Structure formats: structure tokens, C-alpha cells
PDB file of C-alpha atoms in Angstrom:
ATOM      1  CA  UNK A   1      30.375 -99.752 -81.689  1.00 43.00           C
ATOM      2  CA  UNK A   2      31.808-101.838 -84.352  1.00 56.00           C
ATOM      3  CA  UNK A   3      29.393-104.887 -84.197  1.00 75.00           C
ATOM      4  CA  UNK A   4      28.826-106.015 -87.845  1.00 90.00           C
ATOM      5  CA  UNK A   5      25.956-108.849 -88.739  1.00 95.00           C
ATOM      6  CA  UNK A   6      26.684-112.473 -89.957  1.00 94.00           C
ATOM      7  CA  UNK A   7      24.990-114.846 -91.627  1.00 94.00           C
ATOM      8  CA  UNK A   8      24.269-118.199 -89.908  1.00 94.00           C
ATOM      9  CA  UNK A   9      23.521-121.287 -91.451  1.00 90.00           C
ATOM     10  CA  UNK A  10      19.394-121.421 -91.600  1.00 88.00           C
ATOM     11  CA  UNK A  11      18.869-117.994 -92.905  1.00 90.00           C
ATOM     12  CA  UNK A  12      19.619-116.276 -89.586  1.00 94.00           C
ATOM     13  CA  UNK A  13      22.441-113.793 -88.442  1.00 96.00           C
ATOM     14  CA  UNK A  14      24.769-112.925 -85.459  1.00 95.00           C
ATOM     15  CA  UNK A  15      26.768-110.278 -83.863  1.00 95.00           C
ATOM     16  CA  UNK A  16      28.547-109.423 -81.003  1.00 93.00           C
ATOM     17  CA  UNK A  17      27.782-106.540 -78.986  1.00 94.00           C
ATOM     18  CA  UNK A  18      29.043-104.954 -76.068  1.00 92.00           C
ATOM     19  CA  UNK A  19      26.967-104.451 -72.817  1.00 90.00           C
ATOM     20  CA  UNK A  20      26.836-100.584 -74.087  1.00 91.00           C
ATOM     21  CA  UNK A  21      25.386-101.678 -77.249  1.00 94.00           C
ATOM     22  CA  UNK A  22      22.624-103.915 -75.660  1.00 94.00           C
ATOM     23  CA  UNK A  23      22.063-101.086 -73.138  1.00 93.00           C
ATOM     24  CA  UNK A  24      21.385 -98.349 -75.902  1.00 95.00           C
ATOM     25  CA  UNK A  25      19.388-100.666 -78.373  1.00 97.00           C
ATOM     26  CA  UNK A  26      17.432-101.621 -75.885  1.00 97.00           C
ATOM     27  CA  UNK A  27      16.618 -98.297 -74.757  1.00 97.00           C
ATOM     28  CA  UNK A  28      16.101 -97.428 -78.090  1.00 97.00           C
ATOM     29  CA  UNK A  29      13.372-100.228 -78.736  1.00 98.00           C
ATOM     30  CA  UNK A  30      11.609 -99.252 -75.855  1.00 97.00           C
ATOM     31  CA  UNK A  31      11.777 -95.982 -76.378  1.00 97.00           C
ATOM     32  CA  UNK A  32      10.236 -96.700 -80.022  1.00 97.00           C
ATOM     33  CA  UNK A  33       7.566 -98.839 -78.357  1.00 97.00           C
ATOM     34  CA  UNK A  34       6.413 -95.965 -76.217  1.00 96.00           C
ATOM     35  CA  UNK A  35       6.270 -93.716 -79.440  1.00 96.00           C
ATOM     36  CA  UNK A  36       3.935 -95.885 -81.213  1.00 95.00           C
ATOM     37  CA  UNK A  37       1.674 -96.355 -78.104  1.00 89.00           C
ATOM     38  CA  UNK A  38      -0.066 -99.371 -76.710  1.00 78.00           C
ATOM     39  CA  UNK A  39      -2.117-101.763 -79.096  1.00 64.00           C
ATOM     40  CA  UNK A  40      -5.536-101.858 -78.367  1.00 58.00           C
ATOM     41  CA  UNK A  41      -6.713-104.727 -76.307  1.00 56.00           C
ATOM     42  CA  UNK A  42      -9.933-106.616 -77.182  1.00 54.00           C
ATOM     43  CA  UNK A  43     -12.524-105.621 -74.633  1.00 56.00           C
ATOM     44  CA  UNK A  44     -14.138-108.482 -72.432  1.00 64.00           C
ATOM     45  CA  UNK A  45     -16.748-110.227 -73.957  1.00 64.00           C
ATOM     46  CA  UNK A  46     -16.378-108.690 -77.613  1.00 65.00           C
ATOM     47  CA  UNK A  47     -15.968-110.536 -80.691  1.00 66.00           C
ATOM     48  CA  UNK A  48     -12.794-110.998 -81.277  1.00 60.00           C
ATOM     49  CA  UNK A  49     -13.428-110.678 -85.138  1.00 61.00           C
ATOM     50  CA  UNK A  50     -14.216-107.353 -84.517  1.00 62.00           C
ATOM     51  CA  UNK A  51     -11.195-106.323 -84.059  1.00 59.00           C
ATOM     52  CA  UNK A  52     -10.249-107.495 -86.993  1.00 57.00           C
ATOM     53  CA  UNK A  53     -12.655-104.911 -88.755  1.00 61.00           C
ATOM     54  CA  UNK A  54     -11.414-102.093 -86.685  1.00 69.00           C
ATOM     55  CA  UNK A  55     -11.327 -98.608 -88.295  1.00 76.00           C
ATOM     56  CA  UNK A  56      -8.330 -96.946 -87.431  1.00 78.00           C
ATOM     57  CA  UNK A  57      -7.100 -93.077 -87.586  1.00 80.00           C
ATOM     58  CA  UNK A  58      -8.262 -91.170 -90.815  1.00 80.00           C
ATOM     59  CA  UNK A  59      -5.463 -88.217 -89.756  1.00 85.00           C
ATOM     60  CA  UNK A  60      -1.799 -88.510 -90.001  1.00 85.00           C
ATOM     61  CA  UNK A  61      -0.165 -87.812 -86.699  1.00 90.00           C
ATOM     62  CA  UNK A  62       0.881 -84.384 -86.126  1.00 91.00           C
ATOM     63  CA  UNK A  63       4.341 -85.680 -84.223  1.00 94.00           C
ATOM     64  CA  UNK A  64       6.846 -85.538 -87.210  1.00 94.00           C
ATOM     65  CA  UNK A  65       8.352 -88.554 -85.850  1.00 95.00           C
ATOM     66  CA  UNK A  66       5.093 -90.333 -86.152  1.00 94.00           C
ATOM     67  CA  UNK A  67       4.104 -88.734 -89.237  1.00 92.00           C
ATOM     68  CA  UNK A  68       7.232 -90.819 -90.615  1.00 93.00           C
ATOM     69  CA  UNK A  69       7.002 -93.955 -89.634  1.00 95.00           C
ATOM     70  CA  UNK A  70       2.574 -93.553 -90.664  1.00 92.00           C
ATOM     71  CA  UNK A  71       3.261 -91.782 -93.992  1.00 91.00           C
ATOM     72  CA  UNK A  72       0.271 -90.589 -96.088  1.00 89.00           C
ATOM     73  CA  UNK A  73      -0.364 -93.307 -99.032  1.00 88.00           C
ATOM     74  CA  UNK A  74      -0.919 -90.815-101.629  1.00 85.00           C
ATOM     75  CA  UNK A  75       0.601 -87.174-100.703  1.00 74.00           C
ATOM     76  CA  UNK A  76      -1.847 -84.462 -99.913  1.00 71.00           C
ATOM     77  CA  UNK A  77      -1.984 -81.941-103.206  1.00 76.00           C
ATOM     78  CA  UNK A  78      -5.393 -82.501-103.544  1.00 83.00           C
ATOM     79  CA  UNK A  79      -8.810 -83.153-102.087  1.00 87.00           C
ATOM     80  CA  UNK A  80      -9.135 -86.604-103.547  1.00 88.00           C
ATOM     81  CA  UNK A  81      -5.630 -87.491-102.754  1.00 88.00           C
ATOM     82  CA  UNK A  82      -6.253 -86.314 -99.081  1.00 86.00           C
ATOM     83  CA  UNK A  83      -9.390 -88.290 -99.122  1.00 88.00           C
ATOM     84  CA  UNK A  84      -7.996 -91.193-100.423  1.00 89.00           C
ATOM     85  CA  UNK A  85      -5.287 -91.313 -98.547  1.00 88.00           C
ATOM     86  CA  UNK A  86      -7.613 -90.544 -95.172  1.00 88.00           C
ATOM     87  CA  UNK A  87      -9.484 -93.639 -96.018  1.00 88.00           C
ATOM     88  CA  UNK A  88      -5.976 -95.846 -97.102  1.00 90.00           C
ATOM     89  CA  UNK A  89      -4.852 -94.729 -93.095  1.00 87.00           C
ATOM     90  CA  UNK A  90      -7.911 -95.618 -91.178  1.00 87.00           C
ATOM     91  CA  UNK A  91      -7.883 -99.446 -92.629  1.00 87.00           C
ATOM     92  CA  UNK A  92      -3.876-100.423 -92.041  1.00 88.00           C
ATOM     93  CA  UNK A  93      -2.817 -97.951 -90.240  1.00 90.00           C
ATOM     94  CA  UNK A  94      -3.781-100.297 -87.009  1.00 90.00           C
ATOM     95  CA  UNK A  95      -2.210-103.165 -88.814  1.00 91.00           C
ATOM     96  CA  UNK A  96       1.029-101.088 -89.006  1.00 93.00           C
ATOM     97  CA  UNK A  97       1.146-100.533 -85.473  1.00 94.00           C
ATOM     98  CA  UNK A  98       0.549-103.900 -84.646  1.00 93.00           C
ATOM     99  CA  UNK A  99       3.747-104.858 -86.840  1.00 96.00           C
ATOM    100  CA  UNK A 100       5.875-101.885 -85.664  1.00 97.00           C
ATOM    101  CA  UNK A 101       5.438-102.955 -81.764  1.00 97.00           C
ATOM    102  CA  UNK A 102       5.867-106.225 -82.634  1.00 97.00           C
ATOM    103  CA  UNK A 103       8.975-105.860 -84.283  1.00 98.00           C
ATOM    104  CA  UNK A 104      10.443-103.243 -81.326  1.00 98.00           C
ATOM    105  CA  UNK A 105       9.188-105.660 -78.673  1.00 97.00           C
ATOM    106  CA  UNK A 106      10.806-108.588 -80.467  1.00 97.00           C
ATOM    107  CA  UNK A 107      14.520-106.865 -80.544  1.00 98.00           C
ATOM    108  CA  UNK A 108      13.609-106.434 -76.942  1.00 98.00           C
ATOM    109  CA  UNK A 109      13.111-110.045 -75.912  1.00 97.00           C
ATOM    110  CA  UNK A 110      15.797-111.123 -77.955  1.00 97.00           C
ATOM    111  CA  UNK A 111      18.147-108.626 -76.006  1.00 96.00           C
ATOM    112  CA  UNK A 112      16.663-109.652 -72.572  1.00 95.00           C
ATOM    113  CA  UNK A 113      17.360-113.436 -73.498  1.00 94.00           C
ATOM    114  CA  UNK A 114      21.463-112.329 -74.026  1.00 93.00           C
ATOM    115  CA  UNK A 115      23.708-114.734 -71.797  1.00 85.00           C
ATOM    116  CA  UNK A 116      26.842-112.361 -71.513  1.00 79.00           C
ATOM    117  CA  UNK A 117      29.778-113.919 -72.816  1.00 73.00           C
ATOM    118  CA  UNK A 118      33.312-113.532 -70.816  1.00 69.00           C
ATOM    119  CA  UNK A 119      33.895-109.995 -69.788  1.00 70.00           C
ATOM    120  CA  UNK A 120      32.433-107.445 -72.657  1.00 73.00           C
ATOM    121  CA  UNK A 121      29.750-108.742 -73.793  1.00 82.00           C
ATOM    122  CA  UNK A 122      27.508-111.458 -75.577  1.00 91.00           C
ATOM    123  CA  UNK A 123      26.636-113.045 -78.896  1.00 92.00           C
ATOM    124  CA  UNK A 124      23.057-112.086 -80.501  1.00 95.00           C
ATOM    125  CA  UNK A 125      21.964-115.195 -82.725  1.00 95.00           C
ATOM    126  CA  UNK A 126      18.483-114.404 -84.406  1.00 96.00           C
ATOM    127  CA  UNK A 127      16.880-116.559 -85.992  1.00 95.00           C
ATOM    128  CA  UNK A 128      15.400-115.456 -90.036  1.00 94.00           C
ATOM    129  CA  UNK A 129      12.259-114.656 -88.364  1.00 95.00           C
ATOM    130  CA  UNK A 130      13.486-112.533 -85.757  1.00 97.00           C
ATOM    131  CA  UNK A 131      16.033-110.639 -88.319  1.00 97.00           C
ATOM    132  CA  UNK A 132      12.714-109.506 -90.149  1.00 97.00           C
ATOM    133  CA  UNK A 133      11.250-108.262 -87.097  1.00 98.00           C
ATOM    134  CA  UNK A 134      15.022-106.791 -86.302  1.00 98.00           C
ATOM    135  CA  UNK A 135      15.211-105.132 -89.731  1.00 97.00           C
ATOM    136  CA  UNK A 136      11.928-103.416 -89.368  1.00 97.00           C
ATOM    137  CA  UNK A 137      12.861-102.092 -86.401  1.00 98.00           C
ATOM    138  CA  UNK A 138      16.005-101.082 -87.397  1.00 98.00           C
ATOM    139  CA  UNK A 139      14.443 -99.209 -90.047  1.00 97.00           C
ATOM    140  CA  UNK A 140      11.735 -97.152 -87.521  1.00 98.00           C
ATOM    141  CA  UNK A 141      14.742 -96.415 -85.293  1.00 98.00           C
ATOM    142  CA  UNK A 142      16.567 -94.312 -87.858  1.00 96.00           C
ATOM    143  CA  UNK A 143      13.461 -93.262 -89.489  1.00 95.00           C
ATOM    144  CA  UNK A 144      12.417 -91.687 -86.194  1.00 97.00           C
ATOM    145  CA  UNK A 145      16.378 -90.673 -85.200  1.00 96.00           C
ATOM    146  CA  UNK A 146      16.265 -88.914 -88.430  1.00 93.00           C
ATOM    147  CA  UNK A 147      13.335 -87.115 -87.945  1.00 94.00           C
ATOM    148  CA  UNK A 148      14.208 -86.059 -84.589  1.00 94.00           C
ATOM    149  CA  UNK A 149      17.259 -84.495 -86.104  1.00 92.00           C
ATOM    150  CA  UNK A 150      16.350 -83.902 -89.290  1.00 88.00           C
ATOM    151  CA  UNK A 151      18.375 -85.223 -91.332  1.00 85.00           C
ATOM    152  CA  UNK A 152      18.571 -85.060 -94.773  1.00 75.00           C
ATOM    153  CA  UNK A 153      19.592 -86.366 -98.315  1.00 66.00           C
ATOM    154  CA  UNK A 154      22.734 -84.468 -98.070  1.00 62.00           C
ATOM    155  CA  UNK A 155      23.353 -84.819 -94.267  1.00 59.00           C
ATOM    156  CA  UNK A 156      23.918 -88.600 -95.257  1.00 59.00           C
ATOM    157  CA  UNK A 157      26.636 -88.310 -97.670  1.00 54.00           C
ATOM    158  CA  UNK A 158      30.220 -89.421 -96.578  1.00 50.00           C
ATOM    159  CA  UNK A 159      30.795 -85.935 -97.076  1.00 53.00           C
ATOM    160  CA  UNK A 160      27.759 -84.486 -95.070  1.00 61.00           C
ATOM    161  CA  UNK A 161      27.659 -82.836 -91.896  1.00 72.00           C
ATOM    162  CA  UNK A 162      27.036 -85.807 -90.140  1.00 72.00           C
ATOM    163  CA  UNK A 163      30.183 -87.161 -90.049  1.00 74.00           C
ATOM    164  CA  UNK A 164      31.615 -83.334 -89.391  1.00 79.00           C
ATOM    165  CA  UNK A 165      29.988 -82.706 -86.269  1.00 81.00           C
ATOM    166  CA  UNK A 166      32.163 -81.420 -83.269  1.00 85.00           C
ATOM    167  CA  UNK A 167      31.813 -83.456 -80.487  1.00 87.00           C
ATOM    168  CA  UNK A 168      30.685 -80.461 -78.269  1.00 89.00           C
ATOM    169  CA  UNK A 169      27.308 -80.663 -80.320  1.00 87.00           C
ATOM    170  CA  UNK A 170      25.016 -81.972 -78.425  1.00 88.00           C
ATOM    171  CA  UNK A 171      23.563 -84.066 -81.379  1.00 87.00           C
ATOM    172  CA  UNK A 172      26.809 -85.881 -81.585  1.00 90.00           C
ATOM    173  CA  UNK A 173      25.388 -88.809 -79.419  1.00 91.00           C
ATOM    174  CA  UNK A 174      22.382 -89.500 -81.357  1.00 93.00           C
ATOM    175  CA  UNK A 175      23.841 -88.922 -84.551  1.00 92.00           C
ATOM    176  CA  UNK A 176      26.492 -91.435 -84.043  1.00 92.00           C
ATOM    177  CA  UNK A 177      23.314 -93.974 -83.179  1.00 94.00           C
ATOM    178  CA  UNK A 178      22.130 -93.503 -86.079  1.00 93.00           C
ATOM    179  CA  UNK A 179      25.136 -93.579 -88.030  1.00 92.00           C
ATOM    180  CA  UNK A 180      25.528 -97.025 -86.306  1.00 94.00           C
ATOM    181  CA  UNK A 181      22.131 -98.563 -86.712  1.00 96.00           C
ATOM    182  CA  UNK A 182      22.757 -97.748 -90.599  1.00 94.00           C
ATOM    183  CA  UNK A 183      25.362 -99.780 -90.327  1.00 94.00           C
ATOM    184  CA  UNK A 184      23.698-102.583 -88.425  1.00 96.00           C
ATOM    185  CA  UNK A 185      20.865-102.737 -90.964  1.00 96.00           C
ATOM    186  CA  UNK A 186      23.137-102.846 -93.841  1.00 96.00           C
ATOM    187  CA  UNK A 187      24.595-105.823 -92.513  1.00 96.00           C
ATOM    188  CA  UNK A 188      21.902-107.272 -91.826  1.00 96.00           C
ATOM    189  CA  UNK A 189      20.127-107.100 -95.191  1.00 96.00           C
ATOM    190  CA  UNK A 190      23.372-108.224 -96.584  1.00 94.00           C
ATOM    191  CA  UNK A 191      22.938-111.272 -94.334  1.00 93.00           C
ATOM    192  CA  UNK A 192      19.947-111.507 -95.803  1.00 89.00           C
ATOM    193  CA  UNK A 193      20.682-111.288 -99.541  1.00 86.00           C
ATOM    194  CA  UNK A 194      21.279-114.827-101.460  1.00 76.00           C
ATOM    195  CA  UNK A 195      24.425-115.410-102.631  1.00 66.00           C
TER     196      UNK A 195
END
């Protein structure tokens, strides 16, 4: 897994990647998509500004994972802080969803639409629309990856245990996806940056 972003001319970016590495970001994606849940789909015959108007959740999500990738706007020390931050949640916290899935279901399309090239694998162009979307979900990926294994501050250091693990731990394989999709995001926002 040593796929590394490039720019393209237009403000896009490319890299190869094996049919492994399609397989598991893919997987990945979905998996993220089924995390965040479904969007909610306008009901027959309602305005369709409505939705717009929607109040969302006033509670942060008790999954950790979720919890994460939702943060609360303005911690919880207080009442007022709780409260504010209840009613910061229940009017984007729909929009955020909306953006997260899109973003997941947009690195999913663009992996469907692969052609493989010769023997090991293909070429993934994106365009600088879809390397926004592919950012973002880059980003929820580790976010929740981390969570799940809780990484921390000093896990991430080149010195941390991260990089120390044995490969008997069972960890190992979703530590080195993360450790991986770090490195595809850095890439990419380096693909990104103007010169």
C-alpha cells in the first residue's frame, strides 16, 4: 500500500492503487456510509422546503465513533454550554450528514467507475471536486478508525506504539489502514496546496 496522490493539471489528483486497495477503501466507505445511517427522504406530497427547515438531533450520539465525527460545538462544562451546543446540533447536524454520505458515497462511485489497468490494478483520476468529497472522507475514515482504536496524541508519533505493534495483535490490520489513509490524505492536501 504505497499509492501516493498527484496533482493533475485542472486542480485534480491521481493515484494508482492495487485491486487490494480499491477492495479495502471501498469497504471502508461503505462501511462509513452505514455508520452515519440513511438520509432522510422527503415524504410524498410534502414540501420540499420543509426539509430544508428540518430540526435535527439535540443529543450527541452515544457511539464514540459517532460522537467524533458529530462533535459538540461548544464542550459540555456547563448548562449553557450544553444548551447551546444542544441547539448548535439540532440545526446542522442534518446538514453534516448529508455532506458526510455524500462524500463516502462519492469515493464509492468513483471506485466503482475504475477500468483496471494491465494486471494489478488501475489509475484513480478525480477531478477537484471529487478530491474535496475524497478528503472529507478521508478524514471521517481515520476519525472513526481512531476512535475505534483509540488512538491517541502519542500513539501517532513516529515513535508511538503504532508503528510498534507485533503483527500477532489483532489491531495490526486496522492500524496499518489508518496509518495508510494518513498518508493518502496528506497527499492529497498536498495536491491540493498552490505552489
Amino acid at each position: 500500500m504505497a499509492g501516493h496522490f498527484q496533482a493533475t493539471p485542472g486542480g485534480g489528483a491521481s493515484v494508482a492503487l492495487d485491486e487490494v486497495e480499491v477492495a479495502i477503501l471501498r469497504s471502508l466507505a461503505v462501511q462509513l456510509l452505514e455508520l452515519i445511517g440513511p438520509g432522510d427522504e422527503p415524504v410524498e406530497g410534502e414540501d420540499p422546503l420543509a426539509a430544508l427547515f428540518a430540526e435535527g438531533p439535540s443529543e450527541p450520539p452515544s457511539d464514540p465513533a459517532l460522537a467524533r465525527l458529530f462533535p459538540e460545538a461548544y464542550g459540555d462544562e456547563d448548562k449553557e454550554l450544553r444548551e447551546a451546543s444542544a441547539e448548535f446540533r439540532r440545526f446542522t447536524e442534518n446538514d453534516l450528514r448529508t455532506r458526510k454520505r455524500d462524500d463516502a458515497l462519492a469515493v464509492v462511485r468513483s471506485l466503482d467507475a475504475l477500468s483496471p489497468v494491465g494486471d494489478s490494478g488501475a489509475l484513480l483520476s478525480l477531478t477537484s471536486d471529487e478530491c474535496h468529497h475524497w478528503l472529507g472522507s478521508l478524514n471521517d475514515l481515520r476519525l472513526t478508525i481512531g476512535t475505534r482504536l483509540e488512538v491517541s496524541d502519542e500513539d501517532e508519533g513516529q515513535d508511538g506504539s503504532l508503528y510498534r505493534l507485533p503483527d500477532s495483535d489483532p489491531r495490526k490490520p486496522m492500524v496499518m489502514a489508518y496509518l495508510w489513509l494518513g498518508a493518502l490524505q496528506e497527499t492529497l492536501v498536498e495536491t491540493l496546496m498552490p505552489d
